């Protein structure tokens, strides 16, 4: 009998695919993956996959009827650029589905009298720095500073952080019944770079798009200025961090929302890094003022010291040099 029964929503996204792979290696975990899309062939057999739309009411009801989840990794979301094209749909997908799943977790925990861990990927998009001067001069931003997002994606991530915390700490505070036990934990991710998949619909995508284009011999124009800097991390570290946070005993956690980061790079640094592996890569800069404006509100660096102290977070790909070696080797292999 597996010790853990895990639900992964948004399972066919970049983090989802890598998480299925990592969790399946643990051996004691039954994985139920869910996405609008079928599971990529390379992951076949690693999870029990449901191709379904969480906005349809009966989907959550049937999940609930068939399962008692120990962990929910709720990854399904519309990213920042796509969310701006349809903010109300983004609200439904990013916020409403989250609250529906928190309700499901609360009911499961109450019915079975056990604690359900709810892992949530938040984002640097919850930040909204007022101007470029502030962005370029503030020290690494802490969890409780500048949380004034300018995008629907950022607003929904911030809302879900708050509402997840509410379900863990104050839900049904006036009711006279068995308490629910939802153990909500969130990580604010920077831009994530994978050697094997390319993101879509995000505003931090300029970095990964550039290097993946070069590896395929394609020209690329960055949609942000070359000086624009934000924090990034590698996908294996991102997945490891989610599992680390899930495995940390609750008494070690002094907060529910944690920043994590590895290194900060500008779009110009990305060009340099890309050219070190693909010297003939054609890379230009054609900033799109609207997407540019979004990235200008995200911090250059974030402070992840609470995650380091409370659960021992430390990136393996922690410097630009280490990331460069790993990335160039794996991307080249991937496309060959
Ligand atoms: C996006 O660009 O929307 C995401 C993020 C920073 O959360 N990659």
GROMACS .gro file of N, CA and C in nm, residues 130-292:
model
  489
  130UNK      N    1   0.679   4.996  -0.748
  130UNK     CA    2   0.613   5.113  -0.804
  130UNK      C    3   0.681   5.172  -0.927
  131UNK      N    4   0.814   5.158  -0.936
  131UNK     CA    5   0.885   5.218  -1.051
  131UNK      C    6   1.021   5.150  -1.067
  132UNK      N    7   1.084   5.180  -1.182
  132UNK     CA    8   1.213   5.115  -1.214
  132UNK      C    9   1.322   5.149  -1.114
  133UNK      N   10   1.320   5.275  -1.067
  133UNK     CA   11   1.423   5.318  -0.972
  133UNK      C   12   1.416   5.231  -0.847
  134UNK      N   13   1.295   5.207  -0.800
  134UNK     CA   14   1.278   5.123  -0.680
  134UNK      C   15   1.322   4.981  -0.711
  135UNK      N   16   1.279   4.930  -0.826
  135UNK     CA   17   1.317   4.792  -0.864
  135UNK      C   18   1.469   4.775  -0.861
  136UNK      N   19   1.539   4.877  -0.911
  136UNK     CA   20   1.685   4.863  -0.925
  136UNK      C   21   1.761   4.895  -0.797
  137UNK      N   22   1.693   4.950  -0.697
  137UNK     CA   23   1.770   4.994  -0.580
  137UNK      C   24   1.732   4.922  -0.450
  138UNK      N   25   1.617   4.856  -0.446
  138UNK     CA   26   1.579   4.793  -0.318
  138UNK      C   27   1.663   4.667  -0.292
  139UNK      N   28   1.689   4.636  -0.165
  139UNK     CA   29   1.753   4.508  -0.133
  139UNK      C   30   1.658   4.394  -0.167
  140UNK      N   31   1.708   4.269  -0.170
  140UNK     CA   32   1.621   4.156  -0.203
  140UNK      C   33   1.488   4.165  -0.126
  141UNK      N   34   1.380   4.151  -0.202
  141UNK     CA   35   1.246   4.178  -0.148
  141UNK      C   36   1.197   4.060  -0.062
  142UNK      N   37   1.144   4.095   0.056
  142UNK     CA   38   1.094   3.992   0.149
  142UNK      C   39   0.947   3.962   0.118
  143UNK      N   40   0.898   3.855   0.179
  143UNK     CA   41   0.763   3.806   0.149
  143UNK      C   42   0.655   3.913   0.171
  144UNK      N   43   0.675   3.997   0.273
  144UNK     CA   44   0.565   4.090   0.306
  144UNK      C   45   0.583   4.230   0.248
  145UNK      N   46   0.676   4.246   0.155
  145UNK     CA   47   0.698   4.380   0.100
  145UNK      C   48   0.642   4.390  -0.043
  146UNK      N   49   0.597   4.506  -0.079
  146UNK     CA   50   0.557   4.539  -0.218
  146UNK      C   51   0.456   4.441  -0.278
  147UNK      N   52   0.365   4.388  -0.197
  147UNK     CA   53   0.269   4.292  -0.253
  147UNK      C   54   0.149   4.370  -0.313
  148UNK      N   55   0.179   4.438  -0.422
  148UNK     CA   56   0.078   4.517  -0.494
  148UNK      C   57   0.079   4.478  -0.641
  149UNK      N   58   0.031   4.358  -0.673
  149UNK     CA   59   0.043   4.309  -0.811
  149UNK      C   60  -0.034   4.395  -0.910
  150UNK      N   61   0.018   4.400  -1.034
  150UNK     CA   62  -0.049   4.478  -1.139
  150UNK      C   63  -0.116   4.387  -1.242
  151UNK      N   64  -0.107   4.255  -1.224
  151UNK     CA   65  -0.168   4.164  -1.322
  151UNK      C   66  -0.276   4.080  -1.254
  152UNK      N   67  -0.368   4.027  -1.337
  152UNK     CA   68  -0.471   3.937  -1.281
  152UNK      C   69  -0.404   3.811  -1.225
  153UNK      N   70  -0.300   3.765  -1.293
  153UNK     CA   71  -0.227   3.646  -1.246
  153UNK      C   72  -0.170   3.673  -1.106
  154UNK      N   73  -0.103   3.788  -1.090
  154UNK     CA   74  -0.045   3.823  -0.960
  154UNK      C   75  -0.153   3.838  -0.853
  155UNK      N   76  -0.265   3.904  -0.891
  155UNK     CA   77  -0.375   3.920  -0.794
  155UNK      C   78  -0.428   3.784  -0.751
  156UNK      N   79  -0.444   3.692  -0.848
  156UNK     CA   80  -0.503   3.562  -0.812
  156UNK      C   81  -0.406   3.480  -0.727
  157UNK      N   82  -0.277   3.490  -0.756
  157UNK     CA   83  -0.180   3.415  -0.674
  157UNK      C   84  -0.182   3.469  -0.530
  158UNK      N   85  -0.187   3.601  -0.517
  158UNK     CA   86  -0.188   3.661  -0.383
  158UNK      C   87  -0.317   3.623  -0.307
  159UNK      N   88  -0.428   3.627  -0.379
  159UNK     CA   89  -0.556   3.588  -0.319
  159UNK      C   90  -0.550   3.442  -0.271
  160UNK      N   91  -0.496   3.355  -0.356
  160UNK     CA   92  -0.492   3.213  -0.319
  160UNK      C   93  -0.399   3.190  -0.200
  161UNK      N   94  -0.292   3.266  -0.192
  161UNK     CA   95  -0.205   3.256  -0.073
  161UNK      C   96  -0.286   3.287   0.053
  162UNK      N   97  -0.364   3.395   0.043
  162UNK     CA   98  -0.442   3.440   0.161
  162UNK      C   99  -0.551   3.339   0.195
  163UNK      N  100  -0.620   3.294   0.092
  163UNK     CA  101  -0.735   3.208   0.118
  163UNK      C  102  -0.687   3.068   0.162
  164UNK      N  103  -0.573   3.025   0.110
  164UNK     CA  104  -0.516   2.897   0.154
  164UNK      C  105  -0.477   2.906   0.302
  165UNK      N  106  -0.418   3.017   0.340
  165UNK     CA  107  -0.382   3.038   0.480
  165UNK      C  108  -0.508   3.039   0.567
  166UNK      N  109  -0.613   3.103   0.514
  166UNK     CA  110  -0.740   3.107   0.588
  166UNK      C  111  -0.796   2.965   0.610
  167UNK      N  112  -0.791   2.881   0.505
  167UNK     CA  113  -0.843   2.744   0.522
  167UNK      C  114  -0.761   2.665   0.624
  168UNK      N  115  -0.632   2.699   0.636
  168UNK     CA  116  -0.549   2.628   0.734
  168UNK      C  117  -0.569   2.680   0.875
  169UNK      N  118  -0.596   2.810   0.887
  169UNK     CA  119  -0.590   2.867   1.022
  169UNK      C  120  -0.722   2.917   1.079
  170UNK      N  121  -0.814   2.957   0.994
  170UNK     CA  122  -0.936   3.018   1.048
  170UNK      C  123  -1.067   2.965   0.992
  171UNK      N  124  -1.061   2.870   0.901
  171UNK     CA  125  -1.182   2.820   0.836
  171UNK      C  126  -1.280   2.764   0.941
  172UNK      N  127  -1.405   2.799   0.928
  172UNK     CA  128  -1.512   2.755   1.020
  172UNK      C  129  -1.481   2.793   1.165
  173UNK      N  130  -1.421   2.911   1.182
  173UNK     CA  131  -1.378   2.949   1.317
  173UNK      C  132  -1.496   2.968   1.413
  174UNK      N  133  -1.615   2.992   1.360
  174UNK     CA  134  -1.729   3.010   1.450
  174UNK      C  135  -1.816   2.885   1.461
  175UNK      N  136  -1.783   2.783   1.380
  175UNK     CA  137  -1.871   2.664   1.378
  175UNK      C  138  -1.835   2.569   1.491
  176UNK      N  139  -1.935   2.488   1.525
  176UNK     CA  140  -1.919   2.396   1.637
  176UNK      C  141  -1.914   2.254   1.581
  177UNK      N  142  -1.804   2.219   1.516
  177UNK     CA  143  -1.795   2.085   1.456
  177UNK      C  144  -1.650   2.041   1.450
  178UNK      N  145  -1.627   1.916   1.403
  178UNK     CA  146  -1.490   1.866   1.397
  178UNK      C  147  -1.408   1.960   1.309
  179UNK      N  148  -1.294   2.008   1.358
  179UNK     CA  149  -1.218   2.102   1.276
  179UNK      C  150  -1.162   2.034   1.151
  180UNK      N  151  -1.148   2.112   1.044
  180UNK     CA  152  -1.084   2.061   0.923
  180UNK      C  153  -0.934   2.076   0.942
  181UNK      N  154  -0.857   1.998   0.865
  181UNK     CA  155  -0.712   2.006   0.879
  181UNK      C  156  -0.647   2.016   0.741
  182UNK      N  157  -0.657   2.137   0.684
  182UNK     CA  158  -0.590   2.163   0.557
  182UNK      C  159  -0.456   2.229   0.592
  183UNK      N  160  -0.348   2.168   0.544
  183UNK     CA  161  -0.215   2.220   0.575
  183UNK      C  162  -0.160   2.286   0.448
  184UNK      N  163  -0.195   2.415   0.431
  184UNK     CA  164  -0.160   2.489   0.309
  184UNK      C  165  -0.017   2.541   0.316
  185UNK      N  166   0.060   2.518   0.209
  185UNK     CA  167   0.199   2.566   0.202
  185UNK      C  168   0.225   2.618   0.060
  186UNK      N  169   0.283   2.736   0.050
  186UNK     CA  170   0.304   2.793  -0.085
  186UNK      C  171   0.447   2.839  -0.104
  187UNK      N  172   0.492   2.827  -0.228
  187UNK     CA  173   0.625   2.878  -0.265
  187UNK      C  174   0.607   2.986  -0.371
  188UNK      N  175   0.670   3.101  -0.351
  188UNK     CA  176   0.671   3.203  -0.456
  188UNK      C  177   0.789   3.177  -0.547
  189UNK      N  178   0.757   3.126  -0.667
  189UNK     CA  179   0.863   3.091  -0.761
  189UNK      C  180   0.905   3.211  -0.845
  190UNK      N  181   1.036   3.214  -0.878
  190UNK     CA  182   1.081   3.311  -0.979
  190UNK      C  183   1.054   3.252  -1.118
  191UNK      N  184   1.112   3.307  -1.224
  191UNK     CA  185   1.102   3.244  -1.356
  191UNK      C  186   1.170   3.108  -1.349
  192UNK      N  187   1.110   3.008  -1.412
  192UNK     CA  188   1.168   2.872  -1.405
  192UNK      C  189   1.218   2.833  -1.544
  193UNK      N  190   1.338   2.771  -1.545
  193UNK     CA  191   1.398   2.732  -1.674
  193UNK      C  192   1.411   2.580  -1.678
  194UNK      N  193   1.354   2.521  -1.782
  194UNK     CA  194   1.368   2.377  -1.799
  194UNK      C  195   1.450   2.350  -1.925
  195UNK      N  196   1.529   2.243  -1.921
  195UNK     CA  197   1.606   2.205  -2.040
  195UNK      C  198   1.519   2.125  -2.136
  196UNK      N  199   1.403   2.081  -2.090
  196UNK     CA  200   1.326   1.984  -2.171
  196UNK      C  201   1.192   2.037  -2.220
  197UNK      N  202   1.142   2.142  -2.156
  197UNK     CA  203   1.012   2.197  -2.198
  197UNK      C  204   1.026   2.349  -2.208
  198UNK      N  205   0.937   2.409  -2.291
  198UNK     CA  206   0.938   2.555  -2.308
  198UNK      C  207   0.809   2.609  -2.248
  199UNK      N  208   0.818   2.715  -2.167
  199UNK     CA  209   0.694   2.767  -2.107
  199UNK      C  210   0.608   2.835  -2.212
  200UNK      N  211   0.480   2.855  -2.178
  200UNK     CA  212   0.398   2.934  -2.270
  200UNK      C  213   0.301   3.019  -2.190
  201UNK      N  214   0.289   3.144  -2.232
  201UNK     CA  215   0.192   3.233  -2.170
  201UNK      C  216   0.242   3.308  -2.049
  202UNK      N  217   0.370   3.292  -2.014
  202UNK     CA  218   0.423   3.366  -1.901
  202UNK      C  219   0.496   3.492  -1.949
  203UNK      N  220   0.534   3.577  -1.854
  203UNK     CA  221   0.607   3.699  -1.892
  203UNK      C  222   0.755   3.686  -1.857
  204UNK      N  223   0.790   3.580  -1.782
  204UNK     CA  224   0.932   3.552  -1.758
  204UNK      C  225   0.987   3.459  -1.867
  205UNK      N  226   0.907   3.434  -1.970
  205UNK     CA  227   0.944   3.333  -2.071
  205UNK      C  228   1.059   3.376  -2.161
  206UNK      N  229   1.097   3.506  -2.159
  206UNK     CA  230   1.200   3.551  -2.254
  206UNK      C  231   1.330   3.473  -2.240
  207UNK      N  232   1.366   3.435  -2.117
  207UNK     CA  233   1.491   3.363  -2.096
  207UNK      C  234   1.488   3.224  -2.157
  208UNK      N  235   1.397   3.137  -2.108
  208UNK     CA  236   1.390   3.003  -2.166
  208UNK      C  237   1.361   3.003  -2.316
  209UNK      N  238   1.274   3.096  -2.363
  209UNK     CA  239   1.244   3.099  -2.508
  209UNK      C  240   1.372   3.123  -2.588
  210UNK      N  241   1.456   3.215  -2.538
  210UNK     CA  242   1.578   3.253  -2.611
  210UNK      C  243   1.671   3.133  -2.628
  211UNK      N  244   1.695   3.063  -2.520
  211UNK     CA  245   1.793   2.955  -2.524
  211UNK      C  246   1.739   2.834  -2.601
  212UNK      N  247   1.609   2.808  -2.588
  212UNK     CA  248   1.551   2.695  -2.664
  212UNK      C  249   1.547   2.728  -2.813
  213UNK      N  250   1.524   2.856  -2.848
  213UNK     CA  251   1.525   2.893  -2.991
  213UNK      C  252   1.665   2.871  -3.047
  214UNK      N  253   1.766   2.916  -2.974
  214UNK     CA  254   1.904   2.903  -3.023
  214UNK      C  255   1.941   2.756  -3.042
  215UNK      N  256   1.897   2.672  -2.949
  215UNK     CA  257   1.932   2.529  -2.959
  215UNK      C  258   1.869   2.466  -3.082
  216UNK      N  259   1.762   2.527  -3.133
  216UNK     CA  260   1.697   2.472  -3.253
  216UNK      C  261   1.741   2.547  -3.379
  217UNK      N  262   1.838   2.638  -3.362
  217UNK     CA  263   1.887   2.715  -3.478
  217UNK      C  264   1.789   2.821  -3.524
  218UNK      N  265   1.700   2.867  -3.434
  218UNK     CA  266   1.600   2.967  -3.473
  218UNK      C  267   1.639   3.106  -3.421
  219UNK      N  268   1.609   3.211  -3.497
  219UNK     CA  269   1.636   3.346  -3.445
  219UNK      C  270   1.537   3.380  -3.334
  220UNK      N  271   1.574   3.474  -3.246
  220UNK     CA  272   1.482   3.510  -3.138
  220UNK      C  273   1.493   3.659  -3.106
  221UNK      N  274   1.379   3.724  -3.093
  221UNK     CA  275   1.374   3.863  -3.047
  221UNK      C  276   1.313   3.866  -2.908
  222UNK      N  277   1.389   3.917  -2.812
  222UNK     CA  278   1.338   3.925  -2.675
  222UNK      C  279   1.230   4.032  -2.666
  223UNK      N  280   1.123   4.001  -2.592
  223UNK     CA  281   1.015   4.100  -2.578
  223UNK      C  282   1.038   4.194  -2.460
  224UNK      N  283   1.158   4.183  -2.397
  224UNK     CA  284   1.195   4.282  -2.293
  224UNK      C  285   1.333   4.341  -2.325
  225UNK      N  286   1.363   4.456  -2.266
  225UNK     CA  287   1.494   4.520  -2.285
  225UNK      C  288   1.606   4.430  -2.233
  226UNK      N  289   1.727   4.455  -2.283
  226UNK     CA  290   1.838   4.367  -2.242
  226UNK      C  291   1.877   4.387  -2.095
  227UNK      N  292   1.845   4.504  -2.038
  227UNK     CA  293   1.886   4.527  -1.898
  227UNK      C  294   1.786   4.470  -1.797
  228UNK      N  295   1.674   4.419  -1.845
  228UNK     CA  296   1.569   4.377  -1.751
  228UNK      C  297   1.611   4.251  -1.675
  229UNK      N  298   1.608   4.263  -1.542
  229UNK     CA  299   1.657   4.153  -1.456
  229UNK      C  300   1.546   4.105  -1.365
  230UNK      N  301   1.533   3.973  -1.357
  230UNK     CA  302   1.445   3.911  -1.256
  230UNK      C  303   1.511   3.783  -1.204
  231UNK      N  304   1.463   3.730  -1.092
  231UNK     CA  305   1.520   3.604  -1.043
  231UNK      C  306   1.472   3.484  -1.125
  232UNK      N  307   1.560   3.385  -1.133
  232UNK     CA  308   1.527   3.260  -1.204
  232UNK      C  309   1.573   3.141  -1.122
  233UNK      N  310   1.525   3.024  -1.162
  233UNK     CA  311   1.580   2.900  -1.107
  233UNK      C  312   1.559   2.787  -1.207
  234UNK      N  313   1.632   2.677  -1.185
  234UNK     CA  314   1.621   2.564  -1.275
  234UNK      C  315   1.508   2.472  -1.230
  235UNK      N  316   1.444   2.407  -1.328
  235UNK     CA  317   1.330   2.320  -1.299
  235UNK      C  318   1.360   2.211  -1.195
  236UNK      N  319   1.474   2.141  -1.202
  236UNK     CA  320   1.495   2.037  -1.100
  236UNK      C  321   1.493   2.094  -0.957
  237UNK      N  322   1.547   2.215  -0.941
  237UNK     CA  323   1.542   2.279  -0.809
  237UNK      C  324   1.399   2.316  -0.771
  238UNK      N  325   1.321   2.362  -0.869
  238UNK     CA  326   1.182   2.402  -0.839
  238UNK      C  327   1.102   2.282  -0.788
  239UNK      N  328   1.118   2.170  -0.857
  239UNK     CA  329   1.042   2.050  -0.818
  239UNK      C  330   1.091   2.000  -0.682
  240UNK      N  331   1.222   2.001  -0.664
  240UNK     CA  332   1.278   1.955  -0.536
  240UNK      C  333   1.226   2.042  -0.422
  241UNK      N  334   1.213   2.173  -0.448
  241UNK     CA  335   1.168   2.262  -0.340
  241UNK      C  336   1.025   2.230  -0.298
  242UNK      N  337   0.939   2.197  -0.395
  242UNK     CA  338   0.800   2.164  -0.360
  242UNK      C  339   0.796   2.039  -0.271
  243UNK      N  340   0.878   1.941  -0.309
  243UNK     CA  341   0.877   1.815  -0.231
  243UNK      C  342   0.940   1.839  -0.093
  244UNK      N  343   1.046   1.921  -0.090
  244UNK     CA  344   1.109   1.954   0.040
  244UNK      C  345   1.010   2.023   0.133
  245UNK      N  346   0.937   2.120   0.077
  245UNK     CA  347   0.842   2.193   0.163
  245UNK      C  348   0.731   2.098   0.211
  246UNK      N  349   0.685   2.011   0.121
  246UNK     CA  350   0.581   1.915   0.160
  246UNK      C  351   0.630   1.824   0.273
  247UNK      N  352   0.758   1.787   0.270
  247UNK     CA  353   0.811   1.691   0.367
  247UNK      C  354   0.856   1.754   0.499
  248UNK      N  355   0.856   1.886   0.507
  248UNK     CA  356   0.904   1.951   0.629
  248UNK      C  357   0.800   1.938   0.741
  249UNK      N  358   0.842   1.893   0.861
  249UNK     CA  359   0.745   1.886   0.972
  249UNK      C  360   0.684   2.023   1.000
  250UNK      N  361   0.556   2.022   1.027
  250UNK     CA  362   0.482   2.148   1.041
  250UNK      C  363   0.543   2.238   1.150
  251UNK      N  364   0.599   2.174   1.255
  251UNK     CA  365   0.653   2.257   1.364
  251UNK      C  366   0.777   2.338   1.323
  252UNK      N  367   0.839   2.301   1.210
  252UNK     CA  368   0.955   2.379   1.163
  252UNK      C  369   0.914   2.502   1.083
  253UNK      N  370   0.788   2.507   1.043
  253UNK     CA  371   0.746   2.616   0.954
  253UNK      C  372   0.697   2.736   1.035
  254UNK      N  373   0.756   2.851   1.009
  254UNK     CA  374   0.714   2.973   1.079
  254UNK      C  375   0.624   3.059   0.993
  255UNK      N  376   0.601   3.018   0.871
  255UNK     CA  377   0.509   3.089   0.782
  255UNK      C  378   0.456   2.989   0.679
  256UNK      N  379   0.356   3.030   0.605
  256UNK     CA  380   0.299   2.937   0.505
  256UNK      C  381   0.343   2.973   0.363
  257UNK      N  382   0.393   3.093   0.345
  257UNK     CA  383   0.429   3.141   0.211
  257UNK      C  384   0.579   3.170   0.211
  258UNK      N  385   0.651   3.106   0.121
  258UNK     CA  386   0.797   3.123   0.118
  258UNK      C  387   0.846   3.167  -0.020
  259UNK      N  388   0.934   3.267  -0.021
  259UNK     CA  389   1.012   3.299  -0.142
  259UNK      C  390   1.120   3.194  -0.159
  260UNK      N  391   1.151   3.159  -0.283
  260UNK     CA  392   1.278   3.090  -0.309
  260UNK      C  393   1.337   3.145  -0.437
  261UNK      N  394   1.470   3.140  -0.446
  261UNK     CA  395   1.537   3.189  -0.566
  261UNK      C  396   1.671   3.117  -0.583
  262UNK      N  397   1.730   3.130  -0.702
  262UNK     CA  398   1.862   3.072  -0.725
  262UNK      C  399   1.962   3.180  -0.768
  263UNK      N  400   1.929   3.255  -0.874
  263UNK     CA  401   2.018   3.360  -0.922
  263UNK      C  402   1.932   3.458  -1.002
  264UNK      N  403   1.982   3.580  -1.020
  264UNK     CA  404   1.908   3.676  -1.101
  264UNK      C  405   1.985   3.701  -1.230
  265UNK      N  406   1.913   3.710  -1.340
  265UNK     CA  407   1.977   3.732  -1.471
  265UNK      C  408   1.898   3.838  -1.546
  266UNK      N  409   1.971   3.919  -1.625
  266UNK     CA  410   1.902   4.010  -1.716
  266UNK      C  411   1.883   3.938  -1.850
  267UNK      N  412   1.800   3.997  -1.935
  267UNK     CA  413   1.781   3.938  -2.068
  267UNK      C  414   1.915   3.940  -2.143
  268UNK      N  415   1.996   4.045  -2.118
  268UNK     CA  416   2.129   4.052  -2.180
  268UNK      C  417   2.219   3.939  -2.130
  269UNK      N  418   2.212   3.908  -2.000
  269UNK     CA  419   2.289   3.793  -1.946
  269UNK      C  420   2.247   3.664  -2.015
  270UNK      N  421   2.116   3.652  -2.039
  270UNK     CA  422   2.066   3.532  -2.107
  270UNK      C  423   2.125   3.520  -2.247
  271UNK      N  424   2.138   3.637  -2.313
  271UNK     CA  425   2.195   3.636  -2.448
  271UNK      C  426   2.340   3.586  -2.441
  272UNK      N  427   2.414   3.639  -2.342
  272UNK     CA  428   2.555   3.599  -2.327
  272UNK      C  429   2.565   3.448  -2.299
  273UNK      N  430   2.479   3.402  -2.208
  273UNK     CA  431   2.481   3.260  -2.172
  273UNK      C  432   2.447   3.174  -2.294
  274UNK      N  433   2.347   3.218  -2.369
  274UNK     CA  434   2.303   3.142  -2.487
  274UNK      C  435   2.416   3.137  -2.590
  275UNK      N  436   2.480   3.254  -2.612
  275UNK     CA  437   2.587   3.262  -2.712
  275UNK      C  438   2.709   3.179  -2.670
  276UNK      N  439   2.725   3.155  -2.538
  276UNK     CA  440   2.842   3.074  -2.497
  276UNK      C  441   2.826   2.930  -2.546
  277UNK      N  442   2.701   2.886  -2.563
  277UNK     CA  443   2.678   2.750  -2.615
  277UNK      C  444   2.650   2.750  -2.765
  278UNK      N  445   2.588   2.858  -2.812
  278UNK     CA  446   2.548   2.865  -2.953
  278UNK      C  447   2.600   2.999  -3.008
  279UNK      N  448   2.730   3.005  -3.042
  279UNK     CA  449   2.793   3.133  -3.076
  279UNK      C  450   2.727   3.204  -3.195
  280UNK      N  451   2.660   3.127  -3.284
  280UNK     CA  452   2.600   3.193  -3.401
  280UNK      C  453   2.454   3.232  -3.380
  281UNK      N  454   2.405   3.214  -3.257
  281UNK     CA  455   2.262   3.240  -3.233
  281UNK      C  456   2.226   3.384  -3.270
  282UNK      N  457   2.114   3.398  -3.341
  282UNK     CA  458   2.067   3.533  -3.379
  282UNK      C  459   1.969   3.580  -3.272
  283UNK      N  460   2.014   3.675  -3.188
  283UNK     CA  461   1.928   3.721  -3.078
  283UNK      C  462   1.917   3.873  -3.082
  284UNK      N  463   1.794   3.921  -3.088
  284UNK     CA  464   1.772   4.066  -3.088
  284UNK      C  465   1.682   4.105  -2.971
  285UNK      N  466   1.660   4.235  -2.960
  285UNK     CA  467   1.572   4.287  -2.854
  285UNK      C  468   1.466   4.376  -2.917
  286UNK      N  469   1.342   4.336  -2.909
  286UNK     CA  470   1.229   4.413  -2.963
  286UNK      C  471   1.128   4.425  -2.849
  287UNK      N  472   1.156   4.511  -2.750
  287UNK     CA  473   1.066   4.514  -2.633
  287UNK      C  474   0.920   4.543  -2.669
  288UNK      N  475   0.832   4.466  -2.608
  288UNK     CA  476   0.689   4.491  -2.620
  288UNK      C  477   0.654   4.573  -2.496
  289UNK      N  478   0.616   4.702  -2.517
  289UNK     CA  479   0.600   4.791  -2.401
  289UNK      C  480   0.505   4.737  -2.294
  290UNK      N  481   0.404   4.659  -2.336
  290UNK     CA  482   0.306   4.614  -2.236
  290UNK      C  483   0.361   4.499  -2.152
  291UNK      N  484   0.425   4.403  -2.218
  291UNK     CA  485   0.482   4.291  -2.140
  291UNK      C  486   0.602   4.344  -2.059
  292UNK      N  487   0.676   4.436  -2.119
  292UNK     CA  488   0.788   4.498  -2.051
  292UNK      C  489   0.742   4.563  -1.919
   0.00000   0.00000   0.00000
